[in-house]
mmCIF file of C-alpha atoms in Angstrom:
data_model
loop_
_atom_site.group_PDB
_atom_site.id
_atom_site.type_symbol
_atom_site.label_atom_id
_atom_site.label_comp_id
_atom_site.label_asym_id
_atom_site.label_seq_id
_atom_site.Cartn_x
_atom_site.Cartn_y
_atom_site.Cartn_z
ATOM 1 C CA UNK A 1 -20.211 5.623 10.133
ATOM 2 C CA UNK A 2 -17.606 6.821 12.625
ATOM 3 C CA UNK A 3 -18.525 8.046 16.073
ATOM 4 C CA UNK A 4 -17.583 11.742 15.951
ATOM 5 C CA UNK A 5 -19.185 13.612 18.885
ATOM 6 C CA UNK A 6 -18.696 16.988 17.250
ATOM 7 C CA UNK A 7 -17.360 18.534 14.091
ATOM 8 C CA UNK A 8 -13.631 19.237 14.185
ATOM 9 C CA UNK A 9 -11.495 21.373 11.912
ATOM 10 C CA UNK A 10 -7.731 21.080 11.569
ATOM 11 C CA UNK A 11 -5.035 23.484 10.361
ATOM 12 C CA UNK A 12 -1.696 22.892 8.672
ATOM 13 C CA UNK A 13 1.523 22.494 10.644
ATOM 14 C CA UNK A 14 2.509 25.799 12.281
ATOM 15 C CA UNK A 15 5.685 26.010 10.196
ATOM 16 C CA UNK A 16 3.686 25.571 6.989
ATOM 17 C CA UNK A 17 1.255 28.286 8.030
ATOM 18 C CA UNK A 18 4.200 30.564 8.781
ATOM 19 C CA UNK A 19 5.661 29.715 5.378
ATOM 20 C CA UNK A 20 2.375 30.721 3.766
ATOM 21 C CA UNK A 21 2.512 34.020 5.654
ATOM 22 C CA UNK A 22 6.082 34.627 4.463
ATOM 23 C CA UNK A 23 5.057 33.762 0.901
ATOM 24 C CA UNK A 24 2.122 36.177 1.052
ATOM 25 C CA UNK A 25 4.416 38.919 2.316
ATOM 26 C CA UNK A 26 6.961 38.106 -0.413
ATOM 27 C CA UNK A 27 4.326 38.313 -3.149
ATOM 28 C CA UNK A 28 3.124 41.671 -1.888
ATOM 29 C CA UNK A 29 6.702 42.961 -1.582
ATOM 30 C CA UNK A 30 7.567 41.881 -5.134
ATOM 31 C CA UNK A 31 4.345 43.465 -6.392
ATOM 32 C CA UNK A 32 5.311 46.743 -4.729
ATOM 33 C CA UNK A 33 8.846 46.638 -6.107
ATOM 34 C CA UNK A 34 7.626 45.952 -9.635
ATOM 35 C CA UNK A 35 5.148 48.803 -9.374
ATOM 36 C CA UNK A 36 7.931 51.201 -8.345
ATOM 37 C CA UNK A 37 10.618 49.909 -10.744
ATOM 38 C CA UNK A 38 8.357 49.985 -13.780
ATOM 39 C CA UNK A 39 6.956 53.424 -12.954
ATOM 40 C CA UNK A 40 9.471 55.407 -15.082
ATOM 41 C CA UNK A 41 8.957 53.094 -18.084
ATOM 42 C CA UNK A 42 5.160 52.970 -18.227
ATOM 43 C CA UNK A 43 2.747 55.811 -18.595
ATOM 44 C CA UNK A 44 -0.550 54.682 -17.157
ATOM 45 C CA UNK A 45 -1.441 53.406 -13.713
ATOM 46 C CA UNK A 46 -3.236 50.422 -15.239
ATOM 47 C CA UNK A 47 -0.097 49.353 -17.133
ATOM 48 C CA UNK A 48 1.994 49.477 -13.960
ATOM 49 C CA UNK A 49 -0.664 47.598 -11.999
ATOM 50 C CA UNK A 50 -0.650 44.863 -14.660
ATOM 51 C CA UNK A 51 2.917 43.915 -13.717
ATOM 52 C CA UNK A 52 2.059 43.666 -10.028
ATOM 53 C CA UNK A 53 -1.360 42.004 -10.397
ATOM 54 C CA UNK A 54 -0.118 38.355 -10.750
ATOM 55 C CA UNK A 55 1.728 38.615 -7.430
ATOM 56 C CA UNK A 56 -1.271 40.195 -5.725
ATOM 57 C CA UNK A 57 -3.449 37.344 -6.982
ATOM 58 C CA UNK A 58 -0.795 34.919 -5.765
ATOM 59 C CA UNK A 59 -0.990 36.419 -2.279
ATOM 60 C CA UNK A 60 -4.787 36.045 -2.299
ATOM 61 C CA UNK A 61 -4.482 32.412 -3.436
ATOM 62 C CA UNK A 62 -1.907 31.627 -0.720
ATOM 63 C CA UNK A 63 -4.201 32.991 1.981
ATOM 64 C CA UNK A 64 -6.254 29.768 1.845
ATOM 65 C CA UNK A 65 -3.372 27.965 3.583
ATOM 66 C CA UNK A 66 -3.895 30.156 6.639
ATOM 67 C CA UNK A 67 -7.414 28.749 6.973
ATOM 68 C CA UNK A 68 -8.469 25.337 8.288
ATOM 69 C CA UNK A 69 -7.591 22.571 5.813
ATOM 70 C CA UNK A 70 -9.511 19.538 7.075
ATOM 71 C CA UNK A 71 -12.916 18.946 8.606
ATOM 72 C CA UNK A 72 -14.124 15.729 10.267
ATOM 73 C CA UNK A 73 -17.781 15.089 11.067
ATOM 74 C CA UNK A 74 -20.425 12.374 10.891
ATOM 75 C CA UNK A 75 -20.571 12.573 7.085
ATOM 76 C CA UNK A 76 -16.868 11.919 6.540
ATOM 77 C CA UNK A 77 -13.652 13.835 6.018
ATOM 78 C CA UNK A 78 -13.754 17.070 4.043
ATOM 79 C CA UNK A 79 -10.609 18.649 2.642
ATOM 80 C CA UNK A 80 -10.384 22.247 1.517
ATOM 81 C CA UNK A 81 -10.024 22.860 -2.200
ATOM 82 C CA UNK A 82 -9.410 26.616 -2.519
ATOM 83 C CA UNK A 83 -12.311 28.066 -0.506
ATOM 84 C CA UNK A 84 -14.643 25.076 -0.821
ATOM 85 C CA UNK A 85 -14.919 21.730 0.951
ATOM 86 C CA UNK A 86 -14.611 18.380 -0.830
ATOM 87 C CA UNK A 87 -16.180 15.429 1.032
ATOM 88 C CA UNK A 88 -14.678 11.941 1.338
ATOM 89 C CA UNK A 89 -17.633 10.009 2.847
ATOM 90 C CA UNK A 90 -17.038 7.320 5.445
ATOM 91 C CA UNK A 91 -18.690 4.822 3.085
ATOM 92 C CA UNK A 92 -15.782 5.229 0.667
ATOM 93 C CA UNK A 93 -13.403 4.099 3.439
ATOM 94 C CA UNK A 94 -15.505 1.071 4.386
ATOM 95 C CA UNK A 95 -16.080 -0.346 0.906
ATOM 96 C CA UNK A 96 -12.466 -0.451 -0.291
ATOM 97 C CA UNK A 97 -12.450 2.617 -2.562
ATOM 98 C CA UNK A 98 -9.700 4.393 -0.602
ATOM 99 C CA UNK A 99 -6.066 3.352 -1.111
ATOM 100 C CA UNK A 100 -3.069 4.040 1.098
ATOM 101 C CA UNK A 101 -0.943 6.886 -0.240
ATOM 102 C CA UNK A 102 2.802 6.943 -0.646
ATOM 103 C CA UNK A 103 3.282 9.173 2.427
ATOM 104 C CA UNK A 104 2.716 8.337 6.069
ATOM 105 C CA UNK A 105 -0.907 9.030 7.078
ATOM 106 C CA UNK A 106 -1.663 9.516 3.389
ATOM 107 C CA UNK A 107 -4.617 8.191 1.374
ATOM 108 C CA UNK A 108 -5.749 8.221 -2.256
ATOM 109 C CA UNK A 109 -9.252 8.269 -3.741
ATOM 110 C CA UNK A 110 -8.704 7.249 -7.398
ATOM 111 C CA UNK A 111 -12.244 8.016 -8.585
ATOM 112 C CA UNK A 112 -12.130 11.630 -7.382
ATOM 113 C CA UNK A 113 -11.164 14.510 -9.721
ATOM 114 C CA UNK A 114 -7.387 14.940 -10.040
ATOM 115 C CA UNK A 115 -7.306 17.942 -7.695
ATOM 116 C CA UNK A 116 -8.949 15.974 -4.893
ATOM 117 C CA UNK A 117 -7.460 12.480 -5.105
ATOM 118 C CA UNK A 118 -4.988 12.784 -2.224
ATOM 119 C CA UNK A 119 -5.437 13.214 1.505
ATOM 120 C CA UNK A 120 -2.128 14.094 3.206
ATOM 121 C CA UNK A 121 -2.629 14.005 6.972
ATOM 122 C CA UNK A 122 1.138 14.395 7.415
ATOM 123 C CA UNK A 123 0.690 18.110 6.677
ATOM 124 C CA UNK A 124 -1.188 18.453 9.978
ATOM 125 C CA UNK A 125 0.508 18.641 13.393
ATOM 126 C CA UNK A 126 1.562 15.102 14.440
ATOM 127 C CA UNK A 127 -1.060 14.770 17.184
ATOM 128 C CA UNK A 128 -3.830 15.872 14.805
ATOM 129 C CA UNK A 129 -2.567 13.551 12.060
ATOM 130 C CA UNK A 130 -2.596 10.573 14.423
ATOM 131 C CA UNK A 131 -6.060 11.489 15.714
ATOM 132 C CA UNK A 132 -7.627 11.666 12.250
ATOM 133 C CA UNK A 133 -5.730 8.582 11.089
ATOM 134 C CA UNK A 134 -6.996 6.584 14.067
ATOM 135 C CA UNK A 135 -10.569 7.503 13.105
ATOM 136 C CA UNK A 136 -9.926 6.317 9.555
ATOM 137 C CA UNK A 137 -8.292 3.054 10.664
ATOM 138 C CA UNK A 138 -11.406 2.144 12.671
ATOM 139 C CA UNK A 139 -13.440 1.748 9.489
ATOM 140 C CA UNK A 140 -10.969 1.605 6.612
ATOM 141 C CA UNK A 141 -11.010 -1.544 4.517
ATOM 142 C CA UNK A 142 -8.043 -1.773 2.129
ATOM 143 C CA UNK A 143 -8.819 -2.606 -1.499
ATOM 144 C CA UNK A 144 -8.466 -6.201 -2.590
ATOM 145 C CA UNK A 145 -4.889 -6.982 -3.698
ATOM 146 C CA UNK A 146 -4.285 -7.213 -7.417
ATOM 147 C CA UNK A 147 -3.982 -10.784 -8.766
ATOM 148 C CA UNK A 148 -0.424 -12.013 -9.103
ATOM 149 C CA UNK A 149 0.526 -12.305 -12.794
ATOM 150 C CA UNK A 150 2.541 -15.196 -14.147
ATOM 151 C CA UNK A 151 5.184 -12.955 -15.769
ATOM 152 C CA UNK A 152 6.317 -9.426 -14.881
ATOM 153 C CA UNK A 153 7.882 -7.116 -17.457
ATOM 154 C CA UNK A 154 9.609 -4.079 -15.996
ATOM 155 C CA UNK A 155 11.612 -1.187 -17.351
ATOM 156 C CA UNK A 156 14.183 0.113 -14.873
ATOM 157 C CA UNK A 157 15.014 3.710 -15.846
ATOM 158 C CA UNK A 158 17.800 4.645 -13.424
ATOM 159 C CA UNK A 159 20.781 4.570 -13.011
ATOM 160 C CA UNK A 160 20.944 2.574 -16.261
ATOM 161 C CA UNK A 161 18.009 1.650 -18.450
ATOM 162 C CA UNK A 162 17.277 -2.076 -18.270
ATOM 163 C CA UNK A 163 14.472 -4.340 -19.361
ATOM 164 C CA UNK A 164 13.650 -6.935 -16.709
ATOM 165 C CA UNK A 165 11.456 -9.996 -17.080
ATOM 166 C CA UNK A 166 10.483 -12.062 -14.066
ATOM 167 C CA UNK A 167 9.061 -15.557 -14.549
ATOM 168 C CA UNK A 168 8.506 -18.407 -12.090
ATOM 169 C CA UNK A 169 11.761 -20.003 -13.309
ATOM 170 C CA UNK A 170 14.181 -17.112 -13.872
ATOM 171 C CA UNK A 171 15.151 -13.438 -14.013
ATOM 172 C CA UNK A 172 16.102 -11.997 -17.411
ATOM 173 C CA UNK A 173 17.917 -8.637 -17.501
ATOM 174 C CA UNK A 174 18.454 -6.980 -20.890
ATOM 175 C CA UNK A 175 20.479 -3.833 -21.586
ATOM 176 C CA UNK A 176 21.329 -2.742 -25.135
ATOM 177 C CA UNK A 177 22.656 -5.871 -26.830
ATOM 178 C CA UNK A 178 23.480 -7.740 -23.637
ATOM 179 C CA UNK A 179 21.283 -10.180 -21.761
ATOM 180 C CA UNK A 180 21.805 -11.963 -18.475
ATOM 181 C CA UNK A 181 19.729 -14.805 -17.115
ATOM 182 C CA UNK A 182 19.572 -15.793 -13.437
ATOM 183 C CA UNK A 183 17.796 -18.557 -11.626
ATOM 184 C CA UNK A 184 15.985 -17.525 -8.460
ATOM 185 C CA UNK A 185 18.527 -19.545 -6.484
ATOM 186 C CA UNK A 186 21.137 -16.973 -7.562
ATOM 187 C CA UNK A 187 19.434 -14.189 -5.553
ATOM 188 C CA UNK A 188 21.722 -13.615 -2.589
ATOM 189 C CA UNK A 189 19.578 -11.003 -0.856
ATOM 190 C CA UNK A 190 16.231 -9.211 -1.124
ATOM 191 C CA UNK A 191 15.980 -6.111 1.075
ATOM 192 C CA UNK A 192 12.651 -4.286 1.220
ATOM 193 C CA UNK A 193 12.161 -0.926 2.917
ATOM 194 C CA UNK A 194 8.507 -0.108 3.575
ATOM 195 C CA UNK A 195 7.212 3.148 4.992
ATOM 196 C CA UNK A 196 5.389 1.270 7.742
ATOM 197 C CA UNK A 197 5.271 -2.333 8.846
ATOM 198 C CA UNK A 198 2.428 -4.263 7.242
ATOM 199 C CA UNK A 199 2.149 -2.183 4.065
ATOM 200 C CA UNK A 200 2.012 -3.903 0.700
ATOM 201 C CA UNK A 201 4.044 -1.287 -1.173
ATOM 202 C CA UNK A 202 7.617 -0.143 -0.545
ATOM 203 C CA UNK A 203 9.867 2.891 -0.699
ATOM 204 C CA UNK A 204 13.028 1.043 -1.679
ATOM 205 C CA UNK A 205 13.779 -2.510 -2.802
ATOM 206 C CA UNK A 206 17.199 -4.104 -3.387
ATOM 207 C CA UNK A 207 17.407 -7.337 -5.357
ATOM 208 C CA UNK A 208 21.010 -8.521 -5.048
ATOM 209 C CA UNK A 209 22.264 -11.068 -7.592
ATOM 210 C CA UNK A 210 25.654 -12.679 -8.143
ATOM 211 C CA UNK A 211 26.950 -10.052 -10.578
ATOM 212 C CA UNK A 212 24.715 -7.025 -10.056
ATOM 213 C CA UNK A 213 22.080 -5.437 -7.854
ATOM 214 C CA UNK A 214 18.728 -4.055 -8.948
ATOM 215 C CA UNK A 215 17.441 -1.106 -6.902
ATOM 216 C CA UNK A 216 13.823 0.028 -7.185
ATOM 217 C CA UNK A 217 12.941 3.353 -5.562
ATOM 218 C CA UNK A 218 9.778 5.406 -5.201
ATOM 219 C CA UNK A 219 9.123 8.609 -3.292
ATOM 220 C CA UNK A 220 6.714 11.539 -3.027
ATOM 221 C CA UNK A 221 7.377 14.267 -5.595
ATOM 222 C CA UNK A 222 5.461 17.557 -5.695
ATOM 223 C CA UNK A 223 2.245 16.019 -4.469
ATOM 224 C CA UNK A 224 2.572 12.961 -6.699
ATOM 225 C CA UNK A 225 4.730 9.847 -6.888
ATOM 226 C CA UNK A 226 8.095 9.375 -8.596
ATOM 227 C CA UNK A 227 9.676 5.979 -9.188
ATOM 228 C CA UNK A 228 12.651 4.743 -11.197
ATOM 229 C CA UNK A 229 10.758 1.916 -12.908
ATOM 230 C CA UNK A 230 7.588 1.345 -14.918
ATOM 231 C CA UNK A 231 5.528 -1.713 -15.764
ATOM 232 C CA UNK A 232 4.011 -2.938 -12.485
ATOM 233 C CA UNK A 233 2.806 -1.372 -9.205
ATOM 234 C CA UNK A 234 5.044 -1.560 -6.143
ATOM 235 C CA UNK A 235 2.582 -3.872 -4.368
ATOM 236 C CA UNK A 236 2.670 -6.423 -7.197
ATOM 237 C CA UNK A 237 6.468 -6.322 -7.529
ATOM 238 C CA UNK A 238 7.001 -6.743 -3.792
ATOM 239 C CA UNK A 239 4.582 -9.665 -3.542
ATOM 240 C CA UNK A 240 6.044 -11.414 -6.602
ATOM 241 C CA UNK A 241 9.615 -11.199 -5.305
ATOM 242 C CA UNK A 242 8.755 -12.331 -1.778
ATOM 243 C CA UNK A 243 7.019 -15.405 -3.191
ATOM 244 C CA UNK A 244 9.940 -16.172 -5.510
ATOM 245 C CA UNK A 245 13.030 -15.605 -3.319
ATOM 246 C CA UNK A 246 14.148 -18.048 -0.638
ATOM 247 C CA UNK A 247 12.653 -16.756 2.669
ATOM 248 C CA UNK A 248 16.033 -16.945 4.447
ATOM 249 C CA UNK A 249 17.371 -14.319 2.028
ATOM 250 C CA UNK A 250 14.547 -11.804 2.498
ATOM 251 C CA UNK A 251 14.891 -8.812 4.815
ATOM 252 C CA UNK A 252 11.634 -6.884 5.205
ATOM 253 C CA UNK A 253 12.179 -3.633 7.120
ATOM 254 C CA UNK A 254 10.057 -0.582 7.993
ATOM 255 C CA UNK A 255 11.276 3.020 8.012
ATOM 256 C CA UNK A 256 8.950 4.211 10.801
ATOM 257 C CA UNK A 257 7.365 2.823 13.943
ATOM 258 C CA UNK A 258 8.931 0.505 16.476
ATOM 259 C CA UNK A 259 11.613 -1.835 15.153
ATOM 260 C CA UNK A 260 10.703 -5.512 14.939
ATOM 261 C CA UNK A 261 14.204 -6.955 15.321
ATOM 262 C CA UNK A 262 17.797 -6.094 16.129
ATOM 263 C CA UNK A 263 18.641 -6.443 12.435
ATOM 264 C CA UNK A 264 16.057 -3.771 11.618
ATOM 265 C CA UNK A 265 17.497 -1.482 14.304
ATOM 266 C CA UNK A 266 20.993 -1.804 12.848
ATOM 267 C CA UNK A 267 19.757 -1.333 9.278
ATOM 268 C CA UNK A 268 17.814 1.806 10.230
ATOM 269 C CA UNK A 269 20.790 3.219 12.115
ATOM 270 C CA UNK A 270 23.050 2.712 9.093
ATOM 271 C CA UNK A 271 20.584 4.576 6.858
ATOM 272 C CA UNK A 272 20.233 7.462 9.316
ATOM 273 C CA UNK A 273 23.993 7.813 9.837
ATOM 274 C CA UNK A 274 24.618 7.842 6.085
ATOM 275 C CA UNK A 275 21.926 10.473 5.443
ATOM 276 C CA UNK A 276 23.198 12.652 8.306
ATOM 277 C CA UNK A 277 26.748 12.537 6.949
ATOM 278 C CA UNK A 278 25.570 13.545 3.456
ATOM 279 C CA UNK A 279 23.362 16.390 4.716
ATOM 280 C CA UNK A 280 26.188 17.782 6.845
ATOM 281 C CA UNK A 281 28.433 17.978 3.776
ATOM 282 C CA UNK A 282 25.659 19.614 1.750
ATOM 283 C CA UNK A 283 24.989 22.181 4.465
ATOM 284 C CA UNK A 284 28.530 23.542 4.517
ATOM 285 C CA UNK A 285 29.139 23.466 0.758
ATOM 286 C CA UNK A 286 25.815 25.145 -0.024
ATOM 287 C CA UNK A 287 26.475 27.801 2.636
ATOM 288 C CA UNK A 288 29.525 28.949 0.692
ATOM 289 C CA UNK A 289 27.763 28.731 -2.675
ATOM 290 C CA UNK A 290 24.577 30.579 -1.705
ATOM 291 C CA UNK A 291 26.434 33.196 0.282
ATOM 292 C CA UNK A 292 28.722 33.939 -2.654
ATOM 293 C CA UNK A 293 25.756 34.123 -5.072
ATOM 294 C CA UNK A 294 23.843 36.552 -2.846
ATOM 295 C CA UNK A 295 26.861 38.875 -2.521
ATOM 296 C CA UNK A 296 27.434 38.846 -6.304
ATOM 297 C CA UNK A 297 23.803 39.721 -6.998
ATOM 298 C CA UNK A 298 23.892 42.638 -4.588
ATOM 299 C CA UNK A 299 27.165 43.947 -6.067
ATOM 300 C CA UNK A 300 26.414 43.681 -9.782
ATOM 301 C CA UNK A 301 22.741 44.683 -9.931
ATOM 302 C CA UNK A 302 21.938 48.412 -10.195
ATOM 303 C CA UNK A 303 19.693 50.177 -7.708
ATOM 304 C CA UNK A 304 16.789 49.476 -7.019
ATOM 305 C CA UNK A 305 17.211 45.981 -8.530
ATOM 306 C CA UNK A 306 19.701 45.248 -5.741
ATOM 307 C CA UNK A 307 16.654 44.605 -3.611
ATOM 308 C CA UNK A 308 15.933 41.461 -5.634
ATOM 309 C CA UNK A 309 19.315 40.117 -4.539
ATOM 310 C CA UNK A 310 18.375 40.747 -0.930
ATOM 311 C CA UNK A 311 15.131 38.832 -1.433
ATOM 312 C CA UNK A 312 17.192 35.638 -1.781
ATOM 313 C CA UNK A 313 18.388 35.939 1.819
ATOM 314 C CA UNK A 314 15.101 34.710 3.411
ATOM 315 C CA UNK A 315 15.012 31.841 0.889
ATOM 316 C CA UNK A 316 18.553 30.811 1.833
ATOM 317 C CA UNK A 317 17.681 31.086 5.520
ATOM 318 C CA UNK A 318 14.615 28.852 5.039
ATOM 319 C CA UNK A 319 16.729 26.298 3.155
ATOM 320 C CA UNK A 320 19.232 26.042 6.001
ATOM 321 C CA UNK A 321 16.431 25.831 8.553
ATOM 322 C CA UNK A 322 15.085 22.785 6.711
ATOM 323 C CA UNK A 323 18.537 21.178 6.640
ATOM 324 C CA UNK A 324 19.069 21.879 10.331
ATOM 325 C CA UNK A 325 15.650 20.447 11.202
ATOM 326 C CA UNK A 326 16.284 17.258 9.235
ATOM 327 C CA UNK A 327 19.695 16.744 10.851
ATOM 328 C CA UNK A 328 18.116 17.242 14.290
ATOM 329 C CA UNK A 329 15.451 14.640 13.393
ATOM 330 C CA UNK A 330 18.172 12.177 12.367
ATOM 331 C CA UNK A 331 20.023 12.774 15.628
ATOM 332 C CA UNK A 332 16.842 11.977 17.554
ATOM 333 C CA UNK A 333 16.261 8.888 15.426
ATOM 334 C CA UNK A 334 19.747 7.623 16.224
ATOM 335 C CA UNK A 335 19.150 8.147 19.943
ATOM 336 C CA UNK A 336 15.841 6.268 19.771
ATOM 337 C CA UNK A 337 17.443 3.450 17.798
ATOM 338 C CA UNK A 338 20.247 3.152 20.336
ATOM 339 C CA UNK A 339 17.624 2.786 23.061
ATOM 340 C CA UNK A 340 15.861 0.075 21.032
ATOM 341 C CA UNK A 341 19.177 -1.677 20.423
ATOM 342 C CA UNK A 342 19.839 -1.848 24.178
ATOM 343 C CA UNK A 343 16.366 -3.282 24.740
ATOM 344 C CA UNK A 344 16.836 -6.023 22.143
ATOM 345 C CA UNK A 345 20.305 -6.819 23.487
ATOM 346 C CA UNK A 346 19.008 -7.036 27.054
ATOM 347 C CA UNK A 347 16.161 -9.366 26.019
ATOM 348 C CA UNK A 348 18.601 -11.575 24.103
ATOM 349 C CA UNK A 349 20.899 -11.804 27.120
ATOM 350 C CA UNK A 350 18.022 -12.770 29.401
ATOM 351 C CA UNK A 351 16.840 -15.408 26.922
ATOM 352 C CA UNK A 352 20.316 -16.911 26.583
ATOM 353 C CA UNK A 353 21.102 -16.718 30.296
#
């Protein structure tokens, strides 16, 4: 039981609620356009309404995102599913039934129905997400770690398909008719990127060998998880490698939170600078591409279908807003990392002086 003095309800991020409002307006606009465009072709009112009805229903369905999405009280945490509430009791958090999700402030309830297995607090405003997460962390008991197997068999799907076998003595990598065998002493570097410090899973893992590097990646994808390998969970793979590789060759970094070392600061800064450079290139190239496509649609489509070309303009605008926001976040990250770097440098100078 968590001490909650009163029931609280939480809404989505303001930008997500605005997006829902734009989507509702877009559905209604498309429904109106279809009703008008199809009018000369169809005889009855019911036939014309049939074309517009799916978009009207879509607008009604989207309206739920304008309502409160999360409720916290003495019974537990309830998340909205359409217009109903689905309860995650506090007892489920205390007895190890709730797992950490792949996103920050995210949790999974594997025994729930598929539509209610995930709790994404990151969709709330940051202060609300931290408040609810702090309540959960007071009582949450993580599930017991899976037992470490003697041998791991993994299929790495990208960029090239490989079969990998890890044993206490060696690493075997097979691709087509070729096979390479490495002793663990041949691992020159193991770099692990976790979402937060202290987590068992990871977002990215680099196993660097003499002649090649194996990169394992996982990320959120449309409310689920996408990874470039199959065979074992991320927690098991991470634990197995850490126990097999020489500790001096392991770098265990976190993507969020305060940095734990100067090496982590520098590694984070390199990632942020690389991502910012790539997004800047994408922003300018896509501006030309999308702008050209919108003009072509408006020029070649007959009236009133030209209006569909104009409907792409808000979508393009939203896309560039997301790019601009991410670049601004990276700029702030780099400033924060520079401040952390100065702190670590100052502490090192004091210690050596």
